């Protein structure tokens, strides 16, 4: 059999298509490469986007906004000292972009102006923190991308 240009082109196309098919199949079936980068209810979250903007604007109007710091015990979220802690309600949602199984939500329950997220619940790496809280009927929102 004689090898000519036509045969070479056909072999190259078949090889390229085989490589692409192998790549697509292996990427879709390998669980180690499965990353959930969006939340389950992103359509619902999109509808609430204007409310989030209003809540963030309320947070910016505070004389002092929330702050956080990393300690050996975990993450400490500090609420403004000028606010009465009994009137603060809401929840804290920590979102792990690389794996949704580590996402969790906790209610705000304060005995002083600090809220501790324990170290045992957090892995090293990137987290998105979202504190949705209310004070005297007014809603506030604090969002931050953090590295723990």
PDB file of C-alpha atoms in Angstrom:
ATOM      1  CA  UNK A   1       0.000   0.000   0.000  1.00  0.00           C
ATOM      2  CA  UNK A   2       1.289   3.354  -0.987  1.00  0.00           C
ATOM      3  CA  UNK A   3       1.196   6.210   1.585  1.00  0.00           C
ATOM      4  CA  UNK A   4       0.194   9.518  -0.006  1.00  0.00           C
ATOM      5  CA  UNK A   5      -1.075  12.955   1.120  1.00  0.00           C
ATOM      6  CA  UNK A   6      -4.722  11.925   1.143  1.00  0.00           C
ATOM      7  CA  UNK A   7      -4.041   8.983   3.431  1.00  0.00           C
ATOM      8  CA  UNK A   8      -1.993  11.176   5.784  1.00  0.00           C
ATOM      9  CA  UNK A   9      -4.748  13.775   6.024  1.00  0.00           C
ATOM     10  CA  UNK A  10      -7.370  11.112   6.785  1.00  0.00           C
ATOM     11  CA  UNK A  11      -5.131   9.574   9.477  1.00  0.00           C
ATOM     12  CA  UNK A  12      -4.520  13.024  10.983  1.00  0.00           C
ATOM     13  CA  UNK A  13      -8.268  13.786  11.102  1.00  0.00           C
ATOM     14  CA  UNK A  14      -9.082  10.418  12.662  1.00  0.00           C
ATOM     15  CA  UNK A  15      -6.308  10.888  15.240  1.00  0.00           C
ATOM     16  CA  UNK A  16      -7.472  14.406  16.099  1.00  0.00           C
ATOM     17  CA  UNK A  17     -11.119  13.359  16.440  1.00  0.00           C
ATOM     18  CA  UNK A  18     -10.097  10.391  18.600  1.00  0.00           C
ATOM     19  CA  UNK A  19      -8.065  12.668  20.890  1.00  0.00           C
ATOM     20  CA  UNK A  20     -10.926  15.145  21.265  1.00  0.00           C
ATOM     21  CA  UNK A  21     -13.445  12.360  21.989  1.00  0.00           C
ATOM     22  CA  UNK A  22     -11.125  10.828  24.612  1.00  0.00           C
ATOM     23  CA  UNK A  23     -10.623  14.239  26.221  1.00  0.00           C
ATOM     24  CA  UNK A  24     -14.361  15.031  26.350  1.00  0.00           C
ATOM     25  CA  UNK A  25     -15.323  11.623  27.731  1.00  0.00           C
ATOM     26  CA  UNK A  26     -12.587  11.613  30.380  1.00  0.00           C
ATOM     27  CA  UNK A  27     -13.466  15.161  31.529  1.00  0.00           C
ATOM     28  CA  UNK A  28     -17.160  14.304  31.873  1.00  0.00           C
ATOM     29  CA  UNK A  29     -16.691  11.037  33.763  1.00  0.00           C
ATOM     30  CA  UNK A  30     -13.812  11.864  36.142  1.00  0.00           C
ATOM     31  CA  UNK A  31     -15.289  12.843  39.546  1.00  0.00           C
ATOM     32  CA  UNK A  32     -12.014  14.484  40.639  1.00  0.00           C
ATOM     33  CA  UNK A  33     -12.560  17.121  37.952  1.00  0.00           C
ATOM     34  CA  UNK A  34     -16.169  17.827  38.924  1.00  0.00           C
ATOM     35  CA  UNK A  35     -16.367  21.402  40.251  1.00  0.00           C
ATOM     36  CA  UNK A  36     -19.635  23.146  40.982  1.00  0.00           C
ATOM     37  CA  UNK A  37     -19.022  26.821  40.359  1.00  0.00           C
ATOM     38  CA  UNK A  38     -22.592  28.058  40.689  1.00  0.00           C
ATOM     39  CA  UNK A  39     -25.244  27.616  43.328  1.00  0.00           C
ATOM     40  CA  UNK A  40     -28.280  25.425  42.877  1.00  0.00           C
ATOM     41  CA  UNK A  41     -30.789  28.301  42.943  1.00  0.00           C
ATOM     42  CA  UNK A  42     -28.996  30.914  40.857  1.00  0.00           C
ATOM     43  CA  UNK A  43     -32.203  31.982  39.056  1.00  0.00           C
ATOM     44  CA  UNK A  44     -33.808  32.827  42.402  1.00  0.00           C
ATOM     45  CA  UNK A  45     -30.671  34.686  43.450  1.00  0.00           C
ATOM     46  CA  UNK A  46     -30.729  36.695  40.223  1.00  0.00           C
ATOM     47  CA  UNK A  47     -34.275  37.878  40.984  1.00  0.00           C
ATOM     48  CA  UNK A  48     -33.135  39.081  44.424  1.00  0.00           C
ATOM     49  CA  UNK A  49     -30.141  40.974  43.031  1.00  0.00           C
ATOM     50  CA  UNK A  50     -31.682  44.452  43.433  1.00  0.00           C
ATOM     51  CA  UNK A  51     -32.507  43.687  47.067  1.00  0.00           C
ATOM     52  CA  UNK A  52     -28.868  42.722  47.597  1.00  0.00           C
ATOM     53  CA  UNK A  53     -27.718  46.015  46.061  1.00  0.00           C
ATOM     54  CA  UNK A  54     -30.019  47.946  48.403  1.00  0.00           C
ATOM     55  CA  UNK A  55     -28.761  45.981  51.418  1.00  0.00           C
ATOM     56  CA  UNK A  56     -25.128  46.623  50.437  1.00  0.00           C
ATOM     57  CA  UNK A  57     -25.859  50.346  50.092  1.00  0.00           C
ATOM     58  CA  UNK A  58     -27.360  50.268  53.602  1.00  0.00           C
ATOM     59  CA  UNK A  59     -24.141  48.667  54.843  1.00  0.00           C
ATOM     60  CA  UNK A  60     -22.043  51.363  53.198  1.00  0.00           C
ATOM     61  CA  UNK A  61     -24.080  54.039  54.956  1.00  0.00           C
ATOM     62  CA  UNK A  62     -23.018  52.722  58.384  1.00  0.00           C
ATOM     63  CA  UNK A  63     -20.312  54.694  60.157  1.00  0.00           C
ATOM     64  CA  UNK A  64     -18.404  51.424  60.615  1.00  0.00           C
ATOM     65  CA  UNK A  65     -19.152  48.283  58.614  1.00  0.00           C
ATOM     66  CA  UNK A  66     -18.556  44.669  59.566  1.00  0.00           C
ATOM     67  CA  UNK A  67     -14.997  43.416  59.728  1.00  0.00           C
ATOM     68  CA  UNK A  68     -13.416  39.990  59.988  1.00  0.00           C
ATOM     69  CA  UNK A  69     -10.105  38.529  61.002  1.00  0.00           C
ATOM     70  CA  UNK A  70      -8.508  35.111  60.977  1.00  0.00           C
ATOM     71  CA  UNK A  71      -7.450  33.665  64.336  1.00  0.00           C
ATOM     72  CA  UNK A  72      -6.352  30.251  65.589  1.00  0.00           C
ATOM     73  CA  UNK A  73      -9.937  29.520  66.658  1.00  0.00           C
ATOM     74  CA  UNK A  74     -11.399  30.409  63.244  1.00  0.00           C
ATOM     75  CA  UNK A  75     -12.852  33.527  61.667  1.00  0.00           C
ATOM     76  CA  UNK A  76     -14.157  36.267  63.935  1.00  0.00           C
ATOM     77  CA  UNK A  77     -16.782  38.563  62.396  1.00  0.00           C
ATOM     78  CA  UNK A  78     -17.044  41.834  64.303  1.00  0.00           C
ATOM     79  CA  UNK A  79     -20.239  43.871  64.212  1.00  0.00           C
ATOM     80  CA  UNK A  80     -20.177  47.657  64.797  1.00  0.00           C
ATOM     81  CA  UNK A  81     -19.802  48.587  68.471  1.00  0.00           C
ATOM     82  CA  UNK A  82     -22.443  51.315  68.172  1.00  0.00           C
ATOM     83  CA  UNK A  83     -25.223  48.749  67.573  1.00  0.00           C
ATOM     84  CA  UNK A  84     -27.164  46.932  70.275  1.00  0.00           C
ATOM     85  CA  UNK A  85     -26.409  43.199  69.945  1.00  0.00           C
ATOM     86  CA  UNK A  86     -29.901  42.042  70.972  1.00  0.00           C
ATOM     87  CA  UNK A  87     -31.398  43.757  67.904  1.00  0.00           C
ATOM     88  CA  UNK A  88     -29.034  42.076  65.395  1.00  0.00           C
ATOM     89  CA  UNK A  89     -30.485  39.064  63.561  1.00  0.00           C
ATOM     90  CA  UNK A  90     -29.666  37.259  60.341  1.00  0.00           C
ATOM     91  CA  UNK A  91     -27.371  34.564  59.011  1.00  0.00           C
ATOM     92  CA  UNK A  92     -23.858  33.965  57.713  1.00  0.00           C
ATOM     93  CA  UNK A  93     -23.335  31.905  54.573  1.00  0.00           C
ATOM     94  CA  UNK A  94     -19.890  30.593  53.634  1.00  0.00           C
ATOM     95  CA  UNK A  95     -19.587  29.394  50.043  1.00  0.00           C
ATOM     96  CA  UNK A  96     -16.672  27.263  48.862  1.00  0.00           C
ATOM     97  CA  UNK A  97     -16.328  27.776  45.070  1.00  0.00           C
ATOM     98  CA  UNK A  98     -14.321  24.590  44.537  1.00  0.00           C
ATOM     99  CA  UNK A  99     -16.689  22.203  46.345  1.00  0.00           C
ATOM    100  CA  UNK A 100     -20.308  22.836  47.317  1.00  0.00           C
ATOM    101  CA  UNK A 101     -20.224  20.066  49.927  1.00  0.00           C
ATOM    102  CA  UNK A 102     -18.278  22.375  52.255  1.00  0.00           C
ATOM    103  CA  UNK A 103     -20.804  25.245  52.004  1.00  0.00           C
ATOM    104  CA  UNK A 104     -22.641  26.011  55.207  1.00  0.00           C
ATOM    105  CA  UNK A 105     -24.936  28.555  56.764  1.00  0.00           C
ATOM    106  CA  UNK A 106     -25.226  29.613  60.401  1.00  0.00           C
ATOM    107  CA  UNK A 107     -27.568  31.942  62.255  1.00  0.00           C
ATOM    108  CA  UNK A 108     -26.245  35.061  63.938  1.00  0.00           C
ATOM    109  CA  UNK A 109     -26.326  34.603  67.699  1.00  0.00           C
ATOM    110  CA  UNK A 110     -24.308  37.210  69.586  1.00  0.00           C
ATOM    111  CA  UNK A 111     -23.296  37.535  73.222  1.00  0.00           C
ATOM    112  CA  UNK A 112     -20.891  40.356  72.361  1.00  0.00           C
ATOM    113  CA  UNK A 113     -20.142  42.137  69.086  1.00  0.00           C
ATOM    114  CA  UNK A 114     -18.127  39.183  67.746  1.00  0.00           C
ATOM    115  CA  UNK A 115     -19.300  36.055  65.950  1.00  0.00           C
ATOM    116  CA  UNK A 116     -16.891  33.093  65.730  1.00  0.00           C
ATOM    117  CA  UNK A 117     -16.918  30.678  62.798  1.00  0.00           C
ATOM    118  CA  UNK A 118     -14.978  27.674  64.188  1.00  0.00           C
ATOM    119  CA  UNK A 119     -11.768  26.531  62.533  1.00  0.00           C
ATOM    120  CA  UNK A 120     -12.985  22.920  62.309  1.00  0.00           C
ATOM    121  CA  UNK A 121     -15.636  23.950  59.750  1.00  0.00           C
ATOM    122  CA  UNK A 122     -13.166  25.758  57.476  1.00  0.00           C
ATOM    123  CA  UNK A 123     -10.596  24.386  55.070  1.00  0.00           C
ATOM    124  CA  UNK A 124      -7.616  26.338  53.817  1.00  0.00           C
ATOM    125  CA  UNK A 125      -8.324  28.130  50.571  1.00  0.00           C
ATOM    126  CA  UNK A 126     -10.808  30.545  49.072  1.00  0.00           C
ATOM    127  CA  UNK A 127     -14.216  31.207  50.602  1.00  0.00           C
ATOM    128  CA  UNK A 128     -16.981  33.660  49.762  1.00  0.00           C
ATOM    129  CA  UNK A 129     -18.580  34.994  52.912  1.00  0.00           C
ATOM    130  CA  UNK A 130     -22.034  36.556  52.867  1.00  0.00           C
ATOM    131  CA  UNK A 131     -23.500  38.083  56.029  1.00  0.00           C
ATOM    132  CA  UNK A 132     -27.179  38.941  55.563  1.00  0.00           C
ATOM    133  CA  UNK A 133     -28.325  40.722  58.709  1.00  0.00           C
ATOM    134  CA  UNK A 134     -31.023  43.012  60.046  1.00  0.00           C
ATOM    135  CA  UNK A 135     -30.926  45.698  62.716  1.00  0.00           C
ATOM    136  CA  UNK A 136     -34.099  47.429  63.874  1.00  0.00           C
ATOM    137  CA  UNK A 137     -36.013  46.387  60.759  1.00  0.00           C
ATOM    138  CA  UNK A 138     -33.354  47.555  58.295  1.00  0.00           C
ATOM    139  CA  UNK A 139     -31.519  44.959  56.195  1.00  0.00           C
ATOM    140  CA  UNK A 140     -27.775  44.919  55.564  1.00  0.00           C
ATOM    141  CA  UNK A 141     -25.484  42.731  53.469  1.00  0.00           C
ATOM    142  CA  UNK A 142     -21.747  42.162  53.680  1.00  0.00           C
ATOM    143  CA  UNK A 143     -19.977  40.155  50.953  1.00  0.00           C
ATOM    144  CA  UNK A 144     -16.301  39.364  50.800  1.00  0.00           C
ATOM    145  CA  UNK A 145     -13.984  36.879  49.110  1.00  0.00           C
ATOM    146  CA  UNK A 146     -11.522  35.623  51.692  1.00  0.00           C
ATOM    147  CA  UNK A 147      -8.546  33.295  51.774  1.00  0.00           C
ATOM    148  CA  UNK A 148      -8.452  31.110  54.853  1.00  0.00           C
TER     149      UNK A 148
END
